[in-house]
Tab-separated table of C-alpha atoms in Angstrom:
chain	number	residue	atom	x	y	z
A	1	ALA	CA	-6.090	4.328	9.740
A	2	GLU	CA	-8.091	1.205	9.055
A	3	PHE	CA	-6.849	-0.561	5.927
A	4	GLY	CA	-9.991	-2.595	5.327
A	5	VAL	CA	-10.582	-6.306	4.952
A	6	ASP	CA	-8.923	-8.302	2.192
A	7	PRO	CA	-9.267	-12.119	2.357
A	8	CYS	CA	-5.795	-12.545	0.842
A	9	ILE	CA	-4.028	-10.673	3.636
A	10	ASP	CA	-2.279	-12.807	6.222
A	11	GLU	CA	-0.817	-10.054	8.397
A	12	ARG	CA	0.340	-6.443	8.403
A	13	VAL	CA	4.155	-6.173	8.594
A	14	ASP	CA	5.325	-2.649	9.420
A	15	SER	CA	8.957	-3.803	9.730
A	16	ALA	CA	8.950	-4.704	6.003
A	17	ILE	CA	8.545	-1.067	4.896
A	18	ARG	CA	11.680	0.182	3.113
A	19	GLY	CA	10.487	3.765	2.832
A	20	ILE	CA	9.226	6.272	0.326
A	21	ASN	CA	10.935	7.316	-2.901
A	22	THR	CA	12.491	3.884	-3.296
A	23	GLY	CA	11.340	0.753	-5.051
A	24	PRO	CA	10.083	-1.624	-3.947
A	25	PHE	CA	8.179	-0.080	-1.035
A	26	CYS	CA	8.331	-3.338	0.946
A	27	ILE	CA	11.391	-5.546	1.286
A	28	GLN	CA	11.802	-8.419	-1.154
A	29	ASP	CA	11.813	-11.812	0.574
A	30	ARG	CA	11.211	-14.988	-1.419
A	31	SER	CA	9.895	-16.795	1.664
A	32	LYS	CA	7.075	-14.237	2.025
A	33	ASN	CA	4.797	-12.657	-0.536
A	34	TYR	CA	4.708	-8.964	0.403
A	35	ILE	CA	2.008	-6.727	-1.020
A	36	ILE	CA	1.031	-3.123	-0.310
A	37	ARG	CA	-2.258	-2.295	1.372
A	38	ALA	CA	-3.271	1.347	0.894
A	39	ILE	CA	-5.985	3.936	1.377
A	40	THR	CA	-6.642	6.060	-1.700
A	41	ALA	CA	-7.349	9.772	-1.777
A	42	ASP	CA	-11.074	9.042	-2.195
A	43	GLY	CA	-11.159	6.571	0.728
A	44	ARG	CA	-10.999	3.235	-1.098
A	45	ARG	CA	-8.986	0.392	0.470
A	46	ILE	CA	-6.864	-1.288	-2.195
A	47	THR	CA	-4.120	-3.869	-2.538
A	48	LEU	CA	-1.125	-2.914	-4.671
A	49	PHE	CA	1.716	-4.868	-6.231
A	50	ASN	CA	5.127	-4.695	-4.505
A	51	ASP	CA	7.554	-4.729	-7.427
A	52	TRP	CA	11.007	-3.183	-7.922
A	53	THR	CA	9.428	-0.739	-10.398
A	54	ALA	CA	6.664	0.214	-7.941
A	55	LYS	CA	7.302	2.990	-5.463
A	56	ILE	CA	5.508	5.389	-3.193
A	57	ARG	CA	6.744	8.938	-3.400
A	58	GLN	CA	5.823	12.239	-1.856
A	59	SER	CA	3.652	14.087	-4.307
A	60	GLY	CA	3.665	17.532	-2.726
A	61	ASP	CA	-0.080	17.961	-3.188
A	62	MET	CA	-2.895	17.705	-0.686
A	63	TRP	CA	-2.946	13.885	-0.850
A	64	GLN	CA	0.697	13.647	0.248
A	65	TYR	CA	1.715	10.436	-1.576
A	66	GLU	CA	1.482	8.773	-4.961
A	67	TYR	CA	1.878	5.071	-5.743
A	68	GLU	CA	3.589	4.671	-9.092
A	69	TYR	CA	3.998	1.342	-10.888
A	70	THR	CA	6.100	2.276	-13.886
A	71	HIS	CA	6.052	-1.187	-15.476
A	72	TYR	CA	2.334	-0.733	-16.276
A	73	TYR	CA	2.168	3.099	-16.185
A	74	TYR	CA	-0.243	2.993	-13.246
A	75	ARG	CA	-0.552	5.772	-10.650
A	76	GLU	CA	-2.796	6.196	-7.637
A	77	ASN	CA	-2.988	9.055	-5.111
A	78	ILE	CA	-2.869	7.584	-1.613
A	79	VAL	CA	-2.940	8.886	1.933
A	80	ALA	CA	-1.556	5.842	3.788
A	81	ALA	CA	0.104	2.502	3.039
A	82	VAL	CA	1.492	-0.547	4.838
A	83	CYS	CA	3.226	-3.770	3.862
A	84	ALA	CA	1.352	-7.017	4.356
A	85	THR	CA	1.833	-10.671	3.539
A	86	ALA	CA	-0.487	-12.491	1.163
A	87	ASP	CA	-1.622	-15.951	2.180
A	88	ALA	CA	-1.978	-18.352	-0.754
A	89	VAL	CA	-4.198	-20.662	1.341
A	90	LYS	CA	-6.706	-17.960	2.368
A	91	CYS	CA	-6.595	-16.121	-0.931
A	92	PRO	CA	-9.479	-17.031	-3.273
A	93	CYS	CA	-7.508	-15.777	-6.268
A	94	LYS	CA	-4.181	-16.741	-7.824
A	95	PRO	CA	-1.351	-15.339	-5.657
A	96	PHE	CA	0.992	-12.738	-7.132
A	97	ASP	CA	4.075	-14.128	-8.845
A	98	LYS	CA	7.340	-13.561	-7.015
């Protein structure tokens, strides 16, 4: 699946994926700023926060997975996700806090 273009993304890092039903989805590494790049159930390409309260779990419905960020009560049905690094130099916005 193509995860779209995001100017903040430095590179996709499949080895950083910890797995589903656990938070955070990507490993925590202070030397890198991992974020989650995902495809939603309606086809949008989005960037999601990789926090210890954020997890991707199997939903059991036709969309297969659900991203849940309990700190802000945010949920999104997704069909695919990967870990990526955010590049503070390329990113036109303020980078996520670690």
